[in-house]
CSV table of C-alpha atoms and ligand atoms in Angstrom, one decimal:
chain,number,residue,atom,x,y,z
A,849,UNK,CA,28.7,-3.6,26.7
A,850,UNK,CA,32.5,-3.4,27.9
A,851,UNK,CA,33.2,-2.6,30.9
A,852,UNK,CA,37.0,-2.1,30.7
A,853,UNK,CA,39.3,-0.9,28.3
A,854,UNK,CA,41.1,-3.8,25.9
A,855,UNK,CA,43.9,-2.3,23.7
A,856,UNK,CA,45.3,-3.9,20.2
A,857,UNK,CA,48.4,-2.8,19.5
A,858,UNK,CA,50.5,-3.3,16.3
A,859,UNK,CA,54.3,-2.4,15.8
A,860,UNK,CA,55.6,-2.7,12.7
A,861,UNK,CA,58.6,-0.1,11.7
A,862,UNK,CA,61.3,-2.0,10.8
A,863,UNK,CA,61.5,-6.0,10.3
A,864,UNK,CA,59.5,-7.0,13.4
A,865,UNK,CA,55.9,-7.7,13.1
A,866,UNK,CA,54.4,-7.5,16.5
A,867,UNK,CA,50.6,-7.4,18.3
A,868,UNK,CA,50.1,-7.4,21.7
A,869,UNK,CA,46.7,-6.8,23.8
A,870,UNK,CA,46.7,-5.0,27.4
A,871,UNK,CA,43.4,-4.8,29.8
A,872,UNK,CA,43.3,-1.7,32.1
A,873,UNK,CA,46.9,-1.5,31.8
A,874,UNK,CA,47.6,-5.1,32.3
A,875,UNK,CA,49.4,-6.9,29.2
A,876,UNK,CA,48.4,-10.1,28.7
A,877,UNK,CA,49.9,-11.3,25.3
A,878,UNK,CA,52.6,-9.6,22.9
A,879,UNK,CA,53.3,-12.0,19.7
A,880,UNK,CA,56.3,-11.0,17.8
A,881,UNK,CA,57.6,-12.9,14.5
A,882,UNK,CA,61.0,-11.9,13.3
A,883,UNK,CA,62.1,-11.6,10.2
A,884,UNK,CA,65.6,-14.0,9.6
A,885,UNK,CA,64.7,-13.2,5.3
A,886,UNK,CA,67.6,-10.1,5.8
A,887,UNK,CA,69.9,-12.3,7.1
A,888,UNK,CA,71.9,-13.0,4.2
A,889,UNK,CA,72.0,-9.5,2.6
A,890,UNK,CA,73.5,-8.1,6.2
A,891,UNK,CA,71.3,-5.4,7.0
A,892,UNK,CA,67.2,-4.8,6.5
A,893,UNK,CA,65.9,-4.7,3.0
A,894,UNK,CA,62.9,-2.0,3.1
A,895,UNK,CA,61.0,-4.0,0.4
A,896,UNK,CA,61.5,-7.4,1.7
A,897,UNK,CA,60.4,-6.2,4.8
A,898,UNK,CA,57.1,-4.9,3.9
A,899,UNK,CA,56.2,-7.7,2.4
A,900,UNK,CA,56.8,-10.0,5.2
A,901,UNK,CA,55.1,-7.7,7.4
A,902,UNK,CA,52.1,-8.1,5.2
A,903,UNK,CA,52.6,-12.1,5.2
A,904,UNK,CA,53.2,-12.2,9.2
A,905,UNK,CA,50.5,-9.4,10.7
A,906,UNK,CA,47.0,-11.7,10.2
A,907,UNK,CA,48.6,-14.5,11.8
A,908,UNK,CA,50.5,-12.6,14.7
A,909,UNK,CA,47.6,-10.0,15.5
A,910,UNK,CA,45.4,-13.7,15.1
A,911,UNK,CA,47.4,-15.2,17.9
A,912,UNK,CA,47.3,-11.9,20.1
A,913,UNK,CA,44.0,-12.1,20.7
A,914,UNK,CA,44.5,-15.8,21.0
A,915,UNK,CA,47.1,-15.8,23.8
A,916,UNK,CA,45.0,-12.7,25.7
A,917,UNK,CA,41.4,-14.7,25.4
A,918,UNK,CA,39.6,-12.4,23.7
A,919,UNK,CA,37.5,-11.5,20.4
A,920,UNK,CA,37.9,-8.7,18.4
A,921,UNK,CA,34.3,-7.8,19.6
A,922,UNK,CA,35.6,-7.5,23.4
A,923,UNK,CA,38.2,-4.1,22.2
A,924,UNK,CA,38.0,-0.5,22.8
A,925,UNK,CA,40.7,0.5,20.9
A,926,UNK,CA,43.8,0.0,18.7
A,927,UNK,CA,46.7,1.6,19.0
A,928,UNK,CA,49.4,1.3,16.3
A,929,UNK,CA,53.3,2.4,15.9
A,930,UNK,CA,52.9,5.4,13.2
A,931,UNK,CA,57.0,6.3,13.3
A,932,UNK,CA,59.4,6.7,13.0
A,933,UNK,CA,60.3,3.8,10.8
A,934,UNK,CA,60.3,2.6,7.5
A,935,UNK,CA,57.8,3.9,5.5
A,936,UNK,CA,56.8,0.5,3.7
A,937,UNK,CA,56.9,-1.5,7.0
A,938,UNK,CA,55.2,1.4,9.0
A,939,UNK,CA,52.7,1.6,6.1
A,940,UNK,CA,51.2,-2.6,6.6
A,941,UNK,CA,50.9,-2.0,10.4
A,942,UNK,CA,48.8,1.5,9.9
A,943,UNK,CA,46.7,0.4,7.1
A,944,UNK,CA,46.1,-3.1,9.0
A,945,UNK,CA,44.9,-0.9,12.6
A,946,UNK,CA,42.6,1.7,10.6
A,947,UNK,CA,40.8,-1.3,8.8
A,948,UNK,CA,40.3,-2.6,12.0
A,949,UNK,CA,39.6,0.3,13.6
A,950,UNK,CA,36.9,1.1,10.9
A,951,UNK,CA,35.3,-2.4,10.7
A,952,UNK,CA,35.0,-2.5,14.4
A,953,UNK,CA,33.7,1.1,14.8
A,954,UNK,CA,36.3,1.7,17.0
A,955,UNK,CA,39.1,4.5,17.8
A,956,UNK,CA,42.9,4.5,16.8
A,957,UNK,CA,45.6,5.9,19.0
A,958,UNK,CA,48.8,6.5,17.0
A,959,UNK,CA,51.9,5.9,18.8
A,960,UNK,CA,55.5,7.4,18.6
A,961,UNK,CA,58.0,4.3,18.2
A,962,UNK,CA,60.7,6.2,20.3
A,963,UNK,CA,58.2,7.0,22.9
A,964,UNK,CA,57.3,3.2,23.0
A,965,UNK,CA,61.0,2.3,23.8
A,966,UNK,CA,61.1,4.5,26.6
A,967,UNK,CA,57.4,3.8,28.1
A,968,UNK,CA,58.3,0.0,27.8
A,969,UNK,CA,59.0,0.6,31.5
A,970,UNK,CA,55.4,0.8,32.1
A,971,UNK,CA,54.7,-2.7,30.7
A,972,UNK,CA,53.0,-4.5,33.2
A,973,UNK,CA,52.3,-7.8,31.8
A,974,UNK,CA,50.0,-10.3,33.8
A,975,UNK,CA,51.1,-13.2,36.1
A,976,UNK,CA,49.7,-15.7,33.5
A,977,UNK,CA,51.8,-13.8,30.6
A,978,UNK,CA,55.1,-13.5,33.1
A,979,UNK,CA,54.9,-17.4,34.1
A,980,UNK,CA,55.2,-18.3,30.4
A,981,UNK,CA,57.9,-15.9,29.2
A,982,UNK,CA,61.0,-17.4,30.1
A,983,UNK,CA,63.0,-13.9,30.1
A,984,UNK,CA,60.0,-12.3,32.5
A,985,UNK,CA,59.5,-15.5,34.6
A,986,UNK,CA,61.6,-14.9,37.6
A,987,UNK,CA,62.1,-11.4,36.8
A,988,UNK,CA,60.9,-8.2,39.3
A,989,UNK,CA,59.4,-5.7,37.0
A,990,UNK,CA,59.9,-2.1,38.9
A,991,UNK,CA,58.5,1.2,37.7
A,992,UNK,CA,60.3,4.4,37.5
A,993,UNK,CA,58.7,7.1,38.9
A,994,UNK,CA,59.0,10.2,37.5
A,995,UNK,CA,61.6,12.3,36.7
A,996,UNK,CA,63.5,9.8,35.0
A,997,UNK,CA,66.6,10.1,32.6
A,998,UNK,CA,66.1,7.3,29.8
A,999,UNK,CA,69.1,6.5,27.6
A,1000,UNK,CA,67.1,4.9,24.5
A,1001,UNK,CA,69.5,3.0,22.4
A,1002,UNK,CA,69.1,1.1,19.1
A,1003,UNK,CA,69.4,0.8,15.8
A,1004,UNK,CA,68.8,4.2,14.7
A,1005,UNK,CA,68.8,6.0,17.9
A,1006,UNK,CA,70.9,7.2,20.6
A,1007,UNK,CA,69.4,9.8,23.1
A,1008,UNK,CA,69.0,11.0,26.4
A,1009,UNK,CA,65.5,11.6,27.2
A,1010,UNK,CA,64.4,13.5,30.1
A,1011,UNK,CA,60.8,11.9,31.2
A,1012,UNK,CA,58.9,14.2,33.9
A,1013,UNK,CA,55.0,15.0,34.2
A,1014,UNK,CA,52.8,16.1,31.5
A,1015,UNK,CA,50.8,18.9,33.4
A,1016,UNK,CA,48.8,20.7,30.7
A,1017,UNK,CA,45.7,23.3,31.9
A,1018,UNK,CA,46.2,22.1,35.2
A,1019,UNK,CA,45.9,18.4,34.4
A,1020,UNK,CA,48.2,15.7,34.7
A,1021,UNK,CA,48.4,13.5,31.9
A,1022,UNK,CA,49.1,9.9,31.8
A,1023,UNK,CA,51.4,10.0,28.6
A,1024,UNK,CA,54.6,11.9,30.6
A,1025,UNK,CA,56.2,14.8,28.4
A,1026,UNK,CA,59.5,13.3,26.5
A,1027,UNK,CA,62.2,15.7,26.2
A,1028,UNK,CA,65.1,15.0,24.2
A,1029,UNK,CA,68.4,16.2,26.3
A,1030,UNK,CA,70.8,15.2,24.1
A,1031,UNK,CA,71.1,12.5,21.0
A,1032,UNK,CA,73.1,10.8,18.2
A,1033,UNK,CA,74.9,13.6,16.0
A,1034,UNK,CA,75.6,11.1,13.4
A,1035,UNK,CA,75.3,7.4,13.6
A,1036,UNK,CA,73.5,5.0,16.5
A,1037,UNK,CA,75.4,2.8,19.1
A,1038,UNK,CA,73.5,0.0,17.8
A,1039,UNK,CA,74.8,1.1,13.9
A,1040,UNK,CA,78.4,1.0,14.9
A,1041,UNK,CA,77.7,-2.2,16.3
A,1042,UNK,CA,76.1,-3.5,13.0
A,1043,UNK,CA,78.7,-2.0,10.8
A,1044,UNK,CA,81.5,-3.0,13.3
A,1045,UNK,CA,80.6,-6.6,13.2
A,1046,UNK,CA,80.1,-6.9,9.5
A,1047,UNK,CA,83.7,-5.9,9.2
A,1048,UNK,CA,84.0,-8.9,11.4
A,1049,UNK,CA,82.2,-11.2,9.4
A,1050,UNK,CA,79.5,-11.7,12.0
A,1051,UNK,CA,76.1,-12.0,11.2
A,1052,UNK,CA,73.1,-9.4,10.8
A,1053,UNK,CA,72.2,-7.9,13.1
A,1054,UNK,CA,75.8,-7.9,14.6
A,1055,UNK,CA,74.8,-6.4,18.1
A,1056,UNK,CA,74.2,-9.5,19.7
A,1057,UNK,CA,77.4,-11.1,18.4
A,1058,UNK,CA,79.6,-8.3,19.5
A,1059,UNK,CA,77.9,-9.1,23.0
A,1060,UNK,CA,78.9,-12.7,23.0
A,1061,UNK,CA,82.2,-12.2,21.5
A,1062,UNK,CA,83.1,-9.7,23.9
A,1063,UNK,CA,82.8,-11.9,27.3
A,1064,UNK,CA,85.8,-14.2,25.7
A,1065,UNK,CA,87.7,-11.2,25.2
A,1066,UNK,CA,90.2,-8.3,26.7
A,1067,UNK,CA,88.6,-4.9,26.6
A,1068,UNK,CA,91.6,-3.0,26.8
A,1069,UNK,CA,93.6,-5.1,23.9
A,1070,UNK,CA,92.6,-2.8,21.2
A,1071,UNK,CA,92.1,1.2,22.4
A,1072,UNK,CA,89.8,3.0,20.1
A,1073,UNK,CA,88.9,6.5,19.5
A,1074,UNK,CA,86.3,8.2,21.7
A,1075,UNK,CA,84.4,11.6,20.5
A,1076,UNK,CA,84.9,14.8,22.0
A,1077,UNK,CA,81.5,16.8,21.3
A,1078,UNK,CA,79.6,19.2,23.8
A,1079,UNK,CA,76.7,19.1,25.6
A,1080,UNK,CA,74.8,15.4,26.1
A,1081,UNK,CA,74.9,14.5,22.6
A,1082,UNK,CA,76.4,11.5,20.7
A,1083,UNK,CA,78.8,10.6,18.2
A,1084,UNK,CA,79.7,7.1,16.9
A,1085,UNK,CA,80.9,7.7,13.4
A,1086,UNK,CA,84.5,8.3,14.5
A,1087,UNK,CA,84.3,5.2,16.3
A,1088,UNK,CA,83.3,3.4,13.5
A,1089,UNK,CA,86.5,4.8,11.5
A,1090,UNK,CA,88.6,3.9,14.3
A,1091,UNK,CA,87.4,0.5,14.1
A,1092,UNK,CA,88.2,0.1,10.5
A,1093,UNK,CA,91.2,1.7,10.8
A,1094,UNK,CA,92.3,-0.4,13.7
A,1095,UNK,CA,91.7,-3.7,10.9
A,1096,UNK,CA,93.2,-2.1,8.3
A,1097,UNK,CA,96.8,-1.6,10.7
A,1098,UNK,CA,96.8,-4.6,11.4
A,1099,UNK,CA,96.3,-6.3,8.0
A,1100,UNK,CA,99.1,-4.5,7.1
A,1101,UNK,CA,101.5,-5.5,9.8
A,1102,UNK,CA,100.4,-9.2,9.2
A,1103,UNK,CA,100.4,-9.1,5.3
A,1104,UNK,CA,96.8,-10.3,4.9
A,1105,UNK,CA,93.8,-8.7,3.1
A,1106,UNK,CA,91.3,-10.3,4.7
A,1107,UNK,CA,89.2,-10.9,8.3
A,1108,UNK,CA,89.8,-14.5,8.5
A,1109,UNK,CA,93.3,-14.6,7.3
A,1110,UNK,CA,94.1,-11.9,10.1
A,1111,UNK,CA,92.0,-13.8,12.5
A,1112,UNK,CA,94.0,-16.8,11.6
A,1113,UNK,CA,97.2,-14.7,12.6
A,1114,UNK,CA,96.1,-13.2,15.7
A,1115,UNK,CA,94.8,-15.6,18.7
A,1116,UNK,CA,91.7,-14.2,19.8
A,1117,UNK,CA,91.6,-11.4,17.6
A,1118,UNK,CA,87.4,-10.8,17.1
A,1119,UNK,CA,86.7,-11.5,20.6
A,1120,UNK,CA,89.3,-8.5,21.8
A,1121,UNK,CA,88.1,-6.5,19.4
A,1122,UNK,CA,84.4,-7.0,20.5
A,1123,UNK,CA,85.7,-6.7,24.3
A,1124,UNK,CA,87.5,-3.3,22.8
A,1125,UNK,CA,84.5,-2.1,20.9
A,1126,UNK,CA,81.5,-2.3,23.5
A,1127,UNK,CA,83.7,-1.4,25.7
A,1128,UNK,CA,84.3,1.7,24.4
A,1129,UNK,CA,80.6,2.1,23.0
A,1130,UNK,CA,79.3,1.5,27.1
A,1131,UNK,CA,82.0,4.3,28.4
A,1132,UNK,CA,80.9,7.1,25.6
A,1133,UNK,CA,77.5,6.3,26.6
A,1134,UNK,CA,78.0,6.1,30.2
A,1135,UNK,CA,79.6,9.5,30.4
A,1136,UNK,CA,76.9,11.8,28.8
A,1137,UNK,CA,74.2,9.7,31.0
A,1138,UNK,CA,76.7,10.4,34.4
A,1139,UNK,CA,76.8,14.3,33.3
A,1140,UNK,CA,72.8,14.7,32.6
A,1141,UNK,CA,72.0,13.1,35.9
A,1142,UNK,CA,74.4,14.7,37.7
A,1143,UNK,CA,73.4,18.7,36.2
A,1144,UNK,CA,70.0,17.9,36.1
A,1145,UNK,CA,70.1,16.3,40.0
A,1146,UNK,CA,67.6,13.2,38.2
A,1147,UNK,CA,67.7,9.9,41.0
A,1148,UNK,CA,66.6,7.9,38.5
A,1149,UNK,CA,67.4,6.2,35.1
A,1150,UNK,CA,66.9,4.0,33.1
A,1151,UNK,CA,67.9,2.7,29.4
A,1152,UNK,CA,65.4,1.2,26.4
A,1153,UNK,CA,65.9,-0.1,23.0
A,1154,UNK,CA,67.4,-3.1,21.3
A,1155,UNK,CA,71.2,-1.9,22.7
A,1156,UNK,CA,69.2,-2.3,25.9
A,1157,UNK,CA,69.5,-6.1,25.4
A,1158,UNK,CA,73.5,-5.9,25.6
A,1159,UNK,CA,75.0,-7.3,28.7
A,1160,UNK,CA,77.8,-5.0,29.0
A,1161,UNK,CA,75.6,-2.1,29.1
A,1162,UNK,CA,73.2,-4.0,31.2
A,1163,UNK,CA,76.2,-4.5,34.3
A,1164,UNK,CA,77.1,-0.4,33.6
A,1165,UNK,CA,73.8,0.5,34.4
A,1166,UNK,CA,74.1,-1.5,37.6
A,1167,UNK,CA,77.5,-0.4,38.6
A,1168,UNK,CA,76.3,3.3,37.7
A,1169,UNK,CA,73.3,2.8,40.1
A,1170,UNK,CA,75.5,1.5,43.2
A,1171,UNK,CA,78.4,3.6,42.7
A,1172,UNK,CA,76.5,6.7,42.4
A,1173,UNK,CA,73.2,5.8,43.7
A,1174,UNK,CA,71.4,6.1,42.2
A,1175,UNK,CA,67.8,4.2,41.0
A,1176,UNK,CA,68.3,2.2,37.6
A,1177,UNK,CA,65.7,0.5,35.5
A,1178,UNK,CA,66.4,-1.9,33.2
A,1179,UNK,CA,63.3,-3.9,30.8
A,1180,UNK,CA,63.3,-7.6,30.7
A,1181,UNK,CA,64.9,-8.7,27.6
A,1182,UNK,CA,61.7,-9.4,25.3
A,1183,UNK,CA,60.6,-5.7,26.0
A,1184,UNK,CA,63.8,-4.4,24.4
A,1185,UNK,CA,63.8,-5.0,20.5
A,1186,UNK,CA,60.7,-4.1,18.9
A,1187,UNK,CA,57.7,-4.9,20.3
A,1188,UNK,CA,54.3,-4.1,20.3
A,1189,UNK,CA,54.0,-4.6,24.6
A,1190,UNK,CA,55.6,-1.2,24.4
A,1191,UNK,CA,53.0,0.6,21.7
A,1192,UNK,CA,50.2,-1.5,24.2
A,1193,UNK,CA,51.7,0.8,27.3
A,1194,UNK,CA,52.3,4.1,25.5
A,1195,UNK,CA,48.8,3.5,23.4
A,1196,UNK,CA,47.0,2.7,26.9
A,1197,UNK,CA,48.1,6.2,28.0
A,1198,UNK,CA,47.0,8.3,25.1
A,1199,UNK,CA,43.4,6.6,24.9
A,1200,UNK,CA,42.9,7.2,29.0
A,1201,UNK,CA,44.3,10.9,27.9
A,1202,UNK,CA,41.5,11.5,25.0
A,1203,UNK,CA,44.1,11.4,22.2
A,1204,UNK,CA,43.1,9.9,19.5
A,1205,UNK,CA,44.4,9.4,16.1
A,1206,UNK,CA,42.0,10.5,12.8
A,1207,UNK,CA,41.8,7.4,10.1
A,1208,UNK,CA,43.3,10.5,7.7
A,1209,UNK,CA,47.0,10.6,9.7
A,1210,UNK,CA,49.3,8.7,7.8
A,1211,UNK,CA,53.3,6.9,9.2
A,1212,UNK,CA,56.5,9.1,8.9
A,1213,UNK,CA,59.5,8.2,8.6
A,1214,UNK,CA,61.5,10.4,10.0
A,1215,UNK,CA,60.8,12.5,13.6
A,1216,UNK,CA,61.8,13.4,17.0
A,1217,UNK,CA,60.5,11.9,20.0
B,1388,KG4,O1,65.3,-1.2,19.1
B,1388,KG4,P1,65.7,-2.2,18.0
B,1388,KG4,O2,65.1,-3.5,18.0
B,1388,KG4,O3,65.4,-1.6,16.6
B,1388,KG4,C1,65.4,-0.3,16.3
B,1388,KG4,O4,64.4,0.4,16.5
B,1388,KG4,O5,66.5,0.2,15.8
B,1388,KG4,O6,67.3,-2.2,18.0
B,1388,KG4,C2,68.0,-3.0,17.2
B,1388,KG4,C3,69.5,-2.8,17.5
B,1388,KG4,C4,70.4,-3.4,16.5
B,1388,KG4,O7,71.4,-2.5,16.1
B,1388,KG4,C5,71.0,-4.6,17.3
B,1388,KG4,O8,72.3,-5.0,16.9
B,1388,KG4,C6,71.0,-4.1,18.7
B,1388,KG4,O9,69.8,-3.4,18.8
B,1388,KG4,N1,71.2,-5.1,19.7
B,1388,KG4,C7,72.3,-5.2,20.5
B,1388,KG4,C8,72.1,-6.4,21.3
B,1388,KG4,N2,70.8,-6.9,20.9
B,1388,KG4,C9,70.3,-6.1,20.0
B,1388,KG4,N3,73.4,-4.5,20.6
B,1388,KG4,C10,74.3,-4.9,21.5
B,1388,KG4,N4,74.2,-6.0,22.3
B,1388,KG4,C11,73.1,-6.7,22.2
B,1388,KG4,N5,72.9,-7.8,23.0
């Protein structure tokens, strides 16, 4: 009979297979394999990407239960990413977890993949899983206790969550409520970083480029164009145009039509521009998070999602927590990308709340938090 409770979880949305098993809350592995087929088109290729998922999710849910040391026979549960996403990738990871659900005679908990980002502060992976992570090895994990404000930032996402207790009937649930204070009006931070960097010639997916770029160069060489919009929510489309329009001046004044012919004319032209750009990205989302925590009185915050990983944003949050005091949370590096450690926390709350998922619920695509 078992005697604890031994989650799968499986995230697939978008072109990271992932699996990762947690024990009464404790993670103990979380396998991811990346997909580098999208690299030469720039950008993710839905199709392509389901059928890598498909290729990559035996062996990577294969080595979960590997890494964790245990059998299929020894889980209570699966828990699986349902959306948002892409529909074809979403589609592999949910049809994979409700066989396996089925075959095993045991119950699904779907998960919300923007929900995951922000309860990947809750991962609590084990001292076994910690030593062998490089990026979690000498790492203090810290959990925020609620309320929290969580900017979750990636690809397709930009929002300010307010995370608080879920009291329903008198109960307090273990799943917090998720309330979305403010949020992307038109295109992601981590988009205009993408799109930014392609006009750069940098390589998919351009966030992490920008980032290293951007130490060699001089922030305030290039100013850009920052939104003016009410209220806590984003926009990073007129950024984007500024960007371009910023190239397009200066190809002119240099008679070139091209990024390396400019680059060849201007001495450490991409690295400014990267310095310019996150800059500018960290300050338009530092401001909204300032005004929320300061109107709303929240101690605490934190910030999720695969912008998460940038280093500029990283040093904001730290600055933001000392200058204004207050408490800041940011995930070690492999719990900011996709990854299923995240699905294993948020799915770990949902099964000890009773929710379960019926083997009839199918992915979305699209949805709010
Ligand atoms: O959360 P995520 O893995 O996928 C989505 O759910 O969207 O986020 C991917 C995004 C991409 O836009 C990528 O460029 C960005 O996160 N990203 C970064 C960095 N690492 C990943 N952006 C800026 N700096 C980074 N170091």
């Amino acid at each position: 009979m078992k005697t604890d409770t031994t989650i799968l979880a499986i995230e697939s949305s978008c072109d990271d297979t992932s699996a990762a098993v947690i024990r009464d809350g404790i993670l103990l592995s979380n396998v991811t394999a990346s997909q580098k087929v999208h690299e030469e088109y720039g950008g993710v290729v839905p199709e392509l990407a389901s059928r890598a998922h498909q290729q990559n999710i035996v062996p990577v849910v294969d080595t979960a239960l590997k890494r964790a040391g245990i059998g299929r026979e020894d889980l209570s549960a699966i828990a699986f990413t349902r959306g948002p996403g892409l529909l074809g990738s979403l589609l592999v990871g949910t049809s994979f977890a409700k066989g396996l659900a089925l075959s095993l005679h045991i119950p699904l908990v779907d998960v919300n993949h923007l929900q995951g980002h922000v309860l990947a502060h809750f991962v609590e992976p084990s001292a076994e899983l910690k030593a062998a992570t490089p990026s979690m090895a000498n790492v203090e994990i810290k959990h925020p206790t609620l309320p929290f404000l969580c900017l979750l930032v990636s690809g397709g996402n930009s929002q300010i969550v307010l995370v608080e207790e879920n009291r329903i009937d008198g109960a307090t649930k273990h799943l917090p409520k998720m309330t979305i204070l403010g949020q992307t009006i038109d295109d992601a931070a981590g988009e205009a970083f993408d799109k930014c960097a392609k006009v750069l010639g940098l390589p998919y997916p351009g966030g992490p480029h920008i980032d290293r770029l951007a130490k060699l160069g001089n922030p305030d060489a290039y100013p850009l164009a920052k939104p003016n919009i009410a209220g806590y929510d984003y926009s990073f489309s007129g950024l984007k145009t500024s960007f371009l329009y910023t190239l397009r001046d200066l190809m002119r004044e240099h008679g070139v039509s091209d990024i390396d012919s400019l680059a060849a004319a201007i001495p450490n032209l991409r690295e400014d521009l990267c310095a310019s750009l996150q800059t500018t990205v960290i300050d338009i989302l530092m401001k909204k998070l300032k005004k929320a925590a300061n109107d709303l009185h929240i101690a605490s915050v934190a910030v999720a999602g695969g912008v998460s990983a940038n280093s500029g944003l990283r040093q904001a949050f730290i600055d933001f927590g000392k200058r204004y005091r207050k408490q800041v949370f940011i995930p070690p590096f492999s719990f900011t990308t996709d990854n299923a450690a995240m699905i294993a926390a948020a799915g770990y709350f949902k099964y000890l709340d009773g929710e379960f998922c019926p083997l009839e619920e199918v992915p979305f695509a699209k949805t709010k938090i």
